Short mmCIF file of C-alpha atoms in Angstrom, two decimals:
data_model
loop_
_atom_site.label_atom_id
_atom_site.label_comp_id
_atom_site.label_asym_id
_atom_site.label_seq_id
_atom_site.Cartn_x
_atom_site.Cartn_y
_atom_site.Cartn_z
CA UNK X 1 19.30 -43.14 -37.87
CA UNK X 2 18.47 -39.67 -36.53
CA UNK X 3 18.38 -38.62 -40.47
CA UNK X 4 16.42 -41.11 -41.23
CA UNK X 5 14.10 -40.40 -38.21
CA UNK X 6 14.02 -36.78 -39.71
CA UNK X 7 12.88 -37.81 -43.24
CA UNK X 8 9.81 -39.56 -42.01
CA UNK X 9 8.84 -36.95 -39.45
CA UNK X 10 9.24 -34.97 -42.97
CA UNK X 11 7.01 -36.81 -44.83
CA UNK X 12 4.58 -37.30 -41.90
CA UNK X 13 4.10 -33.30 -41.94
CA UNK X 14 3.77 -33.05 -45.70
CA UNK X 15 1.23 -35.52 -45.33
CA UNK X 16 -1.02 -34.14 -42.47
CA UNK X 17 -0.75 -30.83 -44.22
CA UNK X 18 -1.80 -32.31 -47.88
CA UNK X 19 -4.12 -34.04 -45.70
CA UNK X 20 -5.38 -30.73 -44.43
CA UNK X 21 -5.68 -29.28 -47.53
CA UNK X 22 -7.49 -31.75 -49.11
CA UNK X 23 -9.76 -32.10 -46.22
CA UNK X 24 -10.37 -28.33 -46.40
CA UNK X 25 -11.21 -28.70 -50.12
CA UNK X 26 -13.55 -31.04 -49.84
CA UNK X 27 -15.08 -29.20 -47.19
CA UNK X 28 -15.43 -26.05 -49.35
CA UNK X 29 -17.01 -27.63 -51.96
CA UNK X 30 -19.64 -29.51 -49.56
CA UNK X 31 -20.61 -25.97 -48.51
CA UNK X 32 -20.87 -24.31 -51.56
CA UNK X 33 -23.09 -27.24 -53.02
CA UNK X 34 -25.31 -26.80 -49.91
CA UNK X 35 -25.62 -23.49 -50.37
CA UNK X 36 -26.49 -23.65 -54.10
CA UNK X 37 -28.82 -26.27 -53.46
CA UNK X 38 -30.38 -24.20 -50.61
CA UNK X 39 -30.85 -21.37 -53.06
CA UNK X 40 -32.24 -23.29 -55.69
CA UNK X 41 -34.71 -24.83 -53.74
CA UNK X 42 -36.76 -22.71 -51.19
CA UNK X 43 -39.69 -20.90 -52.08
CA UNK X 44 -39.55 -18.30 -54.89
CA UNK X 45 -40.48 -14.97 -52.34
CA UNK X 46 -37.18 -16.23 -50.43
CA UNK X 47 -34.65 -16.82 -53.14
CA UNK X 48 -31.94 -14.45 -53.73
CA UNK X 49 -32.33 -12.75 -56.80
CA UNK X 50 -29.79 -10.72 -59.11
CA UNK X 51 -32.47 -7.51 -57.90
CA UNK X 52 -31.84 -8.71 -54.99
CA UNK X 53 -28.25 -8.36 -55.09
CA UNK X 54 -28.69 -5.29 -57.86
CA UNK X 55 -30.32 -2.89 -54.54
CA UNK X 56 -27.46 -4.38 -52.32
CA UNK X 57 -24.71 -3.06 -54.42
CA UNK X 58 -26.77 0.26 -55.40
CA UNK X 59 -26.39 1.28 -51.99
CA UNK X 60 -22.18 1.69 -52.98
CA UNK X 61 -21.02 5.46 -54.81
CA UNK X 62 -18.87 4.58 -57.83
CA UNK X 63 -15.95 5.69 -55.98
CA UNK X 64 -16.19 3.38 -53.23
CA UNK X 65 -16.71 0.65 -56.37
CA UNK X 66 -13.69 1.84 -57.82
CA UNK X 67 -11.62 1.91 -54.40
CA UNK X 68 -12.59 -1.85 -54.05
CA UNK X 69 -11.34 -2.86 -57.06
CA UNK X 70 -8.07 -1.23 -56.46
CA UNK X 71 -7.37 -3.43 -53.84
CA UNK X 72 -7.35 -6.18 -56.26
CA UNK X 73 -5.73 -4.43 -58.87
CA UNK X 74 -3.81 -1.36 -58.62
CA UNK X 75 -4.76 0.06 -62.36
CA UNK X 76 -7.89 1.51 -60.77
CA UNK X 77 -6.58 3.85 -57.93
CA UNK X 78 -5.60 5.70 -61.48
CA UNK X 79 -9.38 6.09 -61.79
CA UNK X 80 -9.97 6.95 -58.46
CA UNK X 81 -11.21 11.01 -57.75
CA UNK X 82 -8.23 12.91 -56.51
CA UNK X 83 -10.74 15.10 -54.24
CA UNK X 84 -12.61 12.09 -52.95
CA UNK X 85 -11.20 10.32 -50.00
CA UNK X 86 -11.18 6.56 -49.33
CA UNK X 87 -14.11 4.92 -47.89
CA UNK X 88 -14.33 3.76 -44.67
CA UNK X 89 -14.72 -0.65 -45.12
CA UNK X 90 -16.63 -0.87 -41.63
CA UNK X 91 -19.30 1.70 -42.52
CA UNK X 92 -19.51 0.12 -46.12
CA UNK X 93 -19.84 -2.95 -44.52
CA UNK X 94 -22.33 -2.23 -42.27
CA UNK X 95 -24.41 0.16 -45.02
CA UNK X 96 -24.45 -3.13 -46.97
CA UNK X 97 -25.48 -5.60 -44.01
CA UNK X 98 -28.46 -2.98 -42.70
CA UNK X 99 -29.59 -1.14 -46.03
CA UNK X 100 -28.91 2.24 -43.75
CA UNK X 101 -27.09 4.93 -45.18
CA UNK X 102 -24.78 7.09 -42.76
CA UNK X 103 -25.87 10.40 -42.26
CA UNK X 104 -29.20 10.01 -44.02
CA UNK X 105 -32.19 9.07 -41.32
CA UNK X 106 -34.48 8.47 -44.19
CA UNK X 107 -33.20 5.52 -45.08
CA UNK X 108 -34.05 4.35 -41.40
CA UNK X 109 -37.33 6.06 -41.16
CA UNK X 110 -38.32 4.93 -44.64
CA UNK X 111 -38.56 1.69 -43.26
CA UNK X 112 -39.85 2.40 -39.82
CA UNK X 113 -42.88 4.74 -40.64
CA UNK X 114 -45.07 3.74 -43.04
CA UNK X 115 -45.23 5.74 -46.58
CA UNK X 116 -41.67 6.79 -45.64
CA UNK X 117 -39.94 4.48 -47.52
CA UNK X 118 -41.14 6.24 -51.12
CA UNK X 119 -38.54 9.28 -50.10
CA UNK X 120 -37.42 8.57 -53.68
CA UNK X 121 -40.28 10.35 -54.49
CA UNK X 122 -41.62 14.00 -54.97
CA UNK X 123 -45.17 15.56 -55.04
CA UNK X 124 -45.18 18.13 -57.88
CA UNK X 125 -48.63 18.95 -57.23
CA UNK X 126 -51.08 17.41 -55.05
CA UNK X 127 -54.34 16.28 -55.09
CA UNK X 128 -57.24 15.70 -52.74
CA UNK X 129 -55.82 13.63 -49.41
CA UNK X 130 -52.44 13.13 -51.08
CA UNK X 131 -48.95 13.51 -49.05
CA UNK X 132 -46.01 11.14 -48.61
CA UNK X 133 -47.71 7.94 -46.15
CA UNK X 134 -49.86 7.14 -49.32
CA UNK X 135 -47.70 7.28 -52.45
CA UNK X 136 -47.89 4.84 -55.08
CA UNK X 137 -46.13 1.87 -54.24
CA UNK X 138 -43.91 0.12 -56.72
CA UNK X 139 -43.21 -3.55 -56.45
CA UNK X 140 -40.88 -5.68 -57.97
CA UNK X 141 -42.02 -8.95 -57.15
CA UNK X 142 -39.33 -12.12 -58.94
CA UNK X 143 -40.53 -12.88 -62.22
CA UNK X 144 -41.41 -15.92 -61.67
CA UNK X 145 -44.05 -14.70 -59.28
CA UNK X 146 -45.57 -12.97 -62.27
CA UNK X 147 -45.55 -15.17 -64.22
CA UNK X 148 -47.32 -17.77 -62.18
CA UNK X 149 -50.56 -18.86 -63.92
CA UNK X 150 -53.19 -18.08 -61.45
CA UNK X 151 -57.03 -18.97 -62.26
CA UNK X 152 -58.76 -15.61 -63.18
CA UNK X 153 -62.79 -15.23 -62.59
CA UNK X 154 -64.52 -13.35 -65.77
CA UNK X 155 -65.21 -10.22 -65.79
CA UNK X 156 -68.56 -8.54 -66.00
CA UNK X 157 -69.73 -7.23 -69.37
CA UNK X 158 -68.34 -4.00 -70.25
CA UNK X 159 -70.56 -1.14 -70.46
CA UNK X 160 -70.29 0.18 -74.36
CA UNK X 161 -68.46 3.29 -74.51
CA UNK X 162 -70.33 6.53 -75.01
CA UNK X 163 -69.33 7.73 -78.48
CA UNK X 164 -69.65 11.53 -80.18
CA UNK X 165 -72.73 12.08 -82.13
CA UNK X 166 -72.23 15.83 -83.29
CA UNK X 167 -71.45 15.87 -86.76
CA UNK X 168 -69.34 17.88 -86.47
CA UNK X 169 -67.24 16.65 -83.77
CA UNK X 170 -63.33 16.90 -84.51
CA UNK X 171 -61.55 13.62 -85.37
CA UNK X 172 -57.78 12.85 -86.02
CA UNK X 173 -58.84 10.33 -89.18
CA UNK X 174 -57.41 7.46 -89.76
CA UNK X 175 -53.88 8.95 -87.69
CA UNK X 176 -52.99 7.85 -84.43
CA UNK X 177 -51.68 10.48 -82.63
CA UNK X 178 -51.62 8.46 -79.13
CA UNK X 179 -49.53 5.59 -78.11
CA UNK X 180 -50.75 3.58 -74.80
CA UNK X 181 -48.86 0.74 -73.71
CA UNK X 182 -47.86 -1.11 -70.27
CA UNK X 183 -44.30 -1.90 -69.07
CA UNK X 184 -45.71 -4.36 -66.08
CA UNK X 185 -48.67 -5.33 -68.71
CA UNK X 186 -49.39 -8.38 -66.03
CA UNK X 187 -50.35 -6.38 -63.24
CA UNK X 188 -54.04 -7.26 -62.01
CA UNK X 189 -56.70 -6.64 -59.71
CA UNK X 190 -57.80 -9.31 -56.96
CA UNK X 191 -61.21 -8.58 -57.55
CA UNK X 192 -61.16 -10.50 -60.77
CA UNK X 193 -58.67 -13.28 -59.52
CA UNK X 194 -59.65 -16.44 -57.53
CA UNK X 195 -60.25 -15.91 -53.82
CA UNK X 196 -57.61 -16.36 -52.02
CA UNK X 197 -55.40 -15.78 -54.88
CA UNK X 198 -52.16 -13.59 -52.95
CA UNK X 199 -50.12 -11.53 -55.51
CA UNK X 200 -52.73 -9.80 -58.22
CA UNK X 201 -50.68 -10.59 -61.38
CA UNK X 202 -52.34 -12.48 -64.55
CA UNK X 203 -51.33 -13.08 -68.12
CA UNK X 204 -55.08 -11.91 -69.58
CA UNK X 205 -57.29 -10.06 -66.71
CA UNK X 206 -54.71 -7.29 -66.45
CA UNK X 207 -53.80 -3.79 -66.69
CA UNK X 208 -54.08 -4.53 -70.65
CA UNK X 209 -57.89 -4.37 -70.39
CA UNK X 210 -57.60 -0.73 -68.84
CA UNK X 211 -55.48 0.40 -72.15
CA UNK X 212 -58.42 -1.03 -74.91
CA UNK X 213 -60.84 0.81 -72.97
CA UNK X 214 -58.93 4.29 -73.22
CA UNK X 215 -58.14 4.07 -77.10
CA UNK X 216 -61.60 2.86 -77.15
CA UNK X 217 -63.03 6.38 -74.98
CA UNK X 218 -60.72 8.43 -76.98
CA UNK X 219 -61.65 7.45 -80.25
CA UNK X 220 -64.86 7.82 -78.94
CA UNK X 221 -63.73 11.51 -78.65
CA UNK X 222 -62.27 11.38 -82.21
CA UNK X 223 -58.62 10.57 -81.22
CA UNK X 224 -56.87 7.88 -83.09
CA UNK X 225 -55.11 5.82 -80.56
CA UNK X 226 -53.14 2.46 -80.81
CA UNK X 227 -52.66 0.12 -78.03
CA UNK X 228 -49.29 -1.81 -78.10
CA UNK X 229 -50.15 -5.50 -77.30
CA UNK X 230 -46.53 -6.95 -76.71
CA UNK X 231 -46.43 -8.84 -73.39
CA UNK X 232 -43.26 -6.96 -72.24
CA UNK X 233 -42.87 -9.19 -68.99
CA UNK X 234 -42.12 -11.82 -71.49
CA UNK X 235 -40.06 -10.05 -74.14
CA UNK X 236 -38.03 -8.67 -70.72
CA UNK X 237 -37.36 -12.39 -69.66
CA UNK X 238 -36.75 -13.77 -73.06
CA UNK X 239 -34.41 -10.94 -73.65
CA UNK X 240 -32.59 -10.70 -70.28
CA UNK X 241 -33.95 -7.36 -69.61
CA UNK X 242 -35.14 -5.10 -67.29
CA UNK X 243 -38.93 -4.10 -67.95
CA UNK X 244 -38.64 -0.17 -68.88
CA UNK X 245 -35.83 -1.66 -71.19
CA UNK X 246 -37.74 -4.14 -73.06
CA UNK X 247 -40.89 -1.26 -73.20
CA UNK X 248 -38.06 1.32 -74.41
CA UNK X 249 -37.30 -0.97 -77.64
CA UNK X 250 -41.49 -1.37 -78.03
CA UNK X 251 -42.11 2.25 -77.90
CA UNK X 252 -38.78 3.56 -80.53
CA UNK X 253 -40.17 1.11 -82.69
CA UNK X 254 -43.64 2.54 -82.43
CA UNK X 255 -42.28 5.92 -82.73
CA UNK X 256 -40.03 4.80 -85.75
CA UNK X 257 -42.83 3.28 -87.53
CA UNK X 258 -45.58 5.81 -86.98
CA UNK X 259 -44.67 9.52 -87.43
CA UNK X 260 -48.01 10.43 -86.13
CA UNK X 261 -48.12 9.80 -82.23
CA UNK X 262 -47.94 13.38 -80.65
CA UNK X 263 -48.72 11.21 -76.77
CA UNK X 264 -47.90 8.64 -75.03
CA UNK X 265 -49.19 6.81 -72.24
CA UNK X 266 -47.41 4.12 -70.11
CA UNK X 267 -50.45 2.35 -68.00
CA UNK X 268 -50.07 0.93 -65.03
CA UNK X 269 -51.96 -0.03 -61.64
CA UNK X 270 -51.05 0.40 -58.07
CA UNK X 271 -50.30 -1.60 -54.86
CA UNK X 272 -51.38 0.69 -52.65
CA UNK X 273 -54.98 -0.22 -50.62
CA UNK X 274 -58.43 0.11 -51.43
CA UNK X 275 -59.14 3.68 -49.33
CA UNK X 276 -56.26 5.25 -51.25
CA UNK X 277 -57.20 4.11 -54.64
CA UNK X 278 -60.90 5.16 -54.27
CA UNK X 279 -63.43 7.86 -54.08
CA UNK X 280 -66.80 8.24 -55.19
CA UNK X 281 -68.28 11.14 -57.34
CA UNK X 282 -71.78 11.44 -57.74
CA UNK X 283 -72.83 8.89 -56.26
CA UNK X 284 -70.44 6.42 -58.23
CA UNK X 285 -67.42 4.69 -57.43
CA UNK X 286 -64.20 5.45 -59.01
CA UNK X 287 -60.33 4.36 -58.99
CA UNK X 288 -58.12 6.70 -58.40
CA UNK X 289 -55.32 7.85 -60.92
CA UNK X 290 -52.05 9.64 -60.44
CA UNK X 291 -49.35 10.77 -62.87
CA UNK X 292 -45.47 10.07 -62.22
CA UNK X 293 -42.91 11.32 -63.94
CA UNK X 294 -39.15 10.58 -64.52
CA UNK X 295 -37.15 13.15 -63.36
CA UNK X 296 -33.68 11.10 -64.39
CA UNK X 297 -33.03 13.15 -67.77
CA UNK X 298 -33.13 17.35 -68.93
CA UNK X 299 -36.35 17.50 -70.26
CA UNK X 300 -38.46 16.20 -68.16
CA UNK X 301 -40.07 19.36 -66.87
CA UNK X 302 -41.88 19.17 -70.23
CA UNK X 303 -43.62 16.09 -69.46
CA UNK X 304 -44.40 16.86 -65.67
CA UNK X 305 -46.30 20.60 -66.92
CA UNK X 306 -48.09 17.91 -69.46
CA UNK X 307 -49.14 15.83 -66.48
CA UNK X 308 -50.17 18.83 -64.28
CA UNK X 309 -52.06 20.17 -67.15
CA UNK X 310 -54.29 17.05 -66.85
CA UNK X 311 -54.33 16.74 -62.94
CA UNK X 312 -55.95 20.41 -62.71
CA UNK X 313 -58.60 19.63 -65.64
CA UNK X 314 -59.59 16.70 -64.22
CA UNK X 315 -59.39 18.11 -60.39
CA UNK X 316 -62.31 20.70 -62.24
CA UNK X 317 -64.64 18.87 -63.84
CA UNK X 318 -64.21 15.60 -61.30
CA UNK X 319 -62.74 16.86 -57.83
CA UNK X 320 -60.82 13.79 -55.90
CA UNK X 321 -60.64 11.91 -58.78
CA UNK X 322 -56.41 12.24 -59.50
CA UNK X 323 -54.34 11.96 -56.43
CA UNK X 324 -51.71 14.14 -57.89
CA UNK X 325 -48.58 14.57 -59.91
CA UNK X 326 -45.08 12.69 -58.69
CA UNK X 327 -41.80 12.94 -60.08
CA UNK X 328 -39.36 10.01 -59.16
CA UNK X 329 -35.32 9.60 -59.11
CA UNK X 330 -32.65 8.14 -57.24
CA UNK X 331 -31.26 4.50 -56.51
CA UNK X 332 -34.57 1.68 -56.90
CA UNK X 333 -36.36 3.41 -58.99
CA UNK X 334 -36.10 3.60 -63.20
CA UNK X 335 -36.32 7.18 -62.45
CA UNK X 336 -37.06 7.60 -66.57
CA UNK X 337 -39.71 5.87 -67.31
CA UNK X 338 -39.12 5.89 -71.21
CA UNK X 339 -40.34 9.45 -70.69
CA UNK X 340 -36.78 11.07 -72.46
CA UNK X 341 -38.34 9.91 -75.41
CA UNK X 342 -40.86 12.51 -75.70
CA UNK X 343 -42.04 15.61 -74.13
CA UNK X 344 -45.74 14.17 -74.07
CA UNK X 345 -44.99 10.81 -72.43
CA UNK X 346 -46.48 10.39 -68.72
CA UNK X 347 -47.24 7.03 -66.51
CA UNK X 348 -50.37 7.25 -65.31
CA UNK X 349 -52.06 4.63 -62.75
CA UNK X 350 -55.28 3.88 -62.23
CA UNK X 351 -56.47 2.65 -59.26
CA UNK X 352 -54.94 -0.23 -57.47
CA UNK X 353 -54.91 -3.77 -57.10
CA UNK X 354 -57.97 -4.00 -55.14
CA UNK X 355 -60.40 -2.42 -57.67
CA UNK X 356 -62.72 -3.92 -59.73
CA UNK X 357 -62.68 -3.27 -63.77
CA UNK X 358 -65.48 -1.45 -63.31
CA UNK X 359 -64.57 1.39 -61.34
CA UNK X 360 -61.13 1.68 -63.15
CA UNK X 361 -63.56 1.79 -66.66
CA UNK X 362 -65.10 5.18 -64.67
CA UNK X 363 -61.57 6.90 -64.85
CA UNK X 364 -60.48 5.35 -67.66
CA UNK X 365 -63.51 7.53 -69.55
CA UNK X 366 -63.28 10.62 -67.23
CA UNK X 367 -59.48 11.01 -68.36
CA UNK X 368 -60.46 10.29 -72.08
CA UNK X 369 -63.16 13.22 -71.63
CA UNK X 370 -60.72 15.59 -69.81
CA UNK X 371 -57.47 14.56 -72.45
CA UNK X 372 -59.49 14.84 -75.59
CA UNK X 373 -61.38 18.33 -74.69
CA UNK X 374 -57.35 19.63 -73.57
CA UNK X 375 -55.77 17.84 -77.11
CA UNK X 376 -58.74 19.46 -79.23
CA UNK X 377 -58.10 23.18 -77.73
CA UNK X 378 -53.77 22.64 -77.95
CA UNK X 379 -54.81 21.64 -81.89
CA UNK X 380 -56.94 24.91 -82.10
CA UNK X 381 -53.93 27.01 -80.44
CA UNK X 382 -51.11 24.99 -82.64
CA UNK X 383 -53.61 25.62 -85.71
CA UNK X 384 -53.77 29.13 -85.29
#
């Protein structure tokens, strides 16, 4: 009796616990399908995406990484630095919960004061009302935010631009020695999108328009320039790429196929407001430009004197016009730019999102006027 009493309380305890299991199981997966249909159905700007979770994990050193993975398999405390000591799993864990890096304020203060939070950033030389609260800002909105269709209003008609008439003017022929292209080719300006219309990003109106006009003012000038016209957002998505790595495989295949281009120009356009992006000169408004440079590879010295070069000619002959030179490294940024591929390669930005066409055309031909009379003089020094 009392063993058979003892089987069924047995069985009665496998059973609640197979219950318990089961029941726990179930639960589980109930979560995890709420919380995959939560993600996959809010609003775009909320979703969690694998940027997202890329700047999270950026904030960990590669021995912290590598201590991690040790714990689930010992093979990697072979890899681990002799000299380096273990990280401590409550600071990780709260460097990863707050973004906030122990011993490093800036990573506080870059979020508390404003302009702070481009401490990735360095001013190599600055220009007229430049210093670290009005940096450019780069965003990295999803990309499906970008590639939203968005109802653009036309632009006005271009003025012509103003071409050479000496005879005698220089000209690079039929070579084009200058590359221009656009890694975040979408990027807009409200001023020509729909009112009301929130993030300034369009598939035509873009940044794209500010590239034609600058082969157009340097050819005007007698340099042979070729715009790239691939729409890298959407050679990045169809390949699974970050942008600078789609624009890298554009530009080695212009370089491959065109022995000629001594320069090249990445284009872009800012996020920063209106009274940082803006100045007037005679009378007329202008955008703003800047140069930044990638300071994530040896030679890159070489492309921030270029830059420099450029910012003091144009500082002459139009004073306020560039904000500066800026070199950028470090965790959320590229920090190359595609700019290890050349010693002439710079990004340059003109203006920001919340100027017109227009005044961006004004800089666009200023720089083409300041590049071409400092490309004609380096030929003249090379060609002596």
């Amino acid at each position: 009796m009392k063993k058979i009493r003892k089987r069924k309380l047995f069985h009665h305890y496998q059973f609640n616990r197979l219950s318990k299991r089961a029941g726990s199981w179930v639960a589980a997966m109930a979560a995890l399908l709420l919380i995959i249909g939560g993600l996959t159905s809010v609003k775009p700007t909320y979703r969690i995406y694998s940027e997202t979770i890329q700047d999270w994990t950026s904030q960990i050193d590669g021995p912290s990484f590598l201590y991690l993975f040790s714990m689930e398999n010992k093979m990697y405390k072979e890899a681990y630095p002799d000299n380096v000591k273990p990280p401590d799993l409550t600071t990780m864990g709260f460097q990863l919960a707050t973004s906030l890096t122990p011993n490093d304020p800036r990573s506080l203060l870059g979020r508390e004061l404003p302009g702070l939070d481009t401490y990735h950033s360095e001013i190599l030389v600055a220009g007229e009302g430049t210093d670290y609260t009005n940096l450019p800002i780069e965003s990295h909105p999803p990309l499906d935010v970008v590639m939203e269709d968005r109802e653009a209003v036309d632009p006005e008609e271009e003025e012509p631009v103003e071409k050479t008439e000496r005879k005698d003017a220089p000209s690079t022929g039929d070579r084009n020695v200058v590359l221009i292209y656009n890694t975040h080719n979408r990027e807009s300006f409200l001023p020509h999108l729909a009112e009301g219309t929130e993030h300034a990003y369009h598939d035509e109106v873009n940044i794209t328009k500010v590239s034609d006009r600058l082969a157009k003012a340097l050819e005007a000038n007698g340099i042979g320039a070729k715009v790239n016209e691939r729409d890298v957002t959407a050679f990045a998505k169809e390949k699974g790429v970050a942008p600078y790595d789609a624009s890298r495989t554009i530009v080695t295949e212009a370089m491959a196929s065109n022995k000629d281009i001594q320069y090249i120009f990445d284009l872009h356009r800012d996020g920063a407001p209106r009274d940082v992006t803006t100045t007037e000169i005679d009378g007329e408004i202008f955008a703003k430009t800047i140069f930044v440079i990638g300071a994530e590879h040896e030679a890159y010295e070489k492309n921030a004197k270029l830059a420099a070069d450029l910012h003091e000619l144009l500082d002459e002959k139009f004073p306020g016009l560039s904000r500066g030179v800026i070199k950028k490294k470090g965790n959320g940024v590229d920090g190359k730019y595609n700019q290890d591929l050349s010693e002439k390669a710079i990004l340059l930005e003109f203006g920001g999102h919340e100027n017109s066409l227009d005044e961006i055309y004004r800089s666009v031909d200023a720089v083409a006027e300041v590049f071409s009379e400092y490309y004609w003089e380096a030929e003249k020094v090379s060609g002596d």
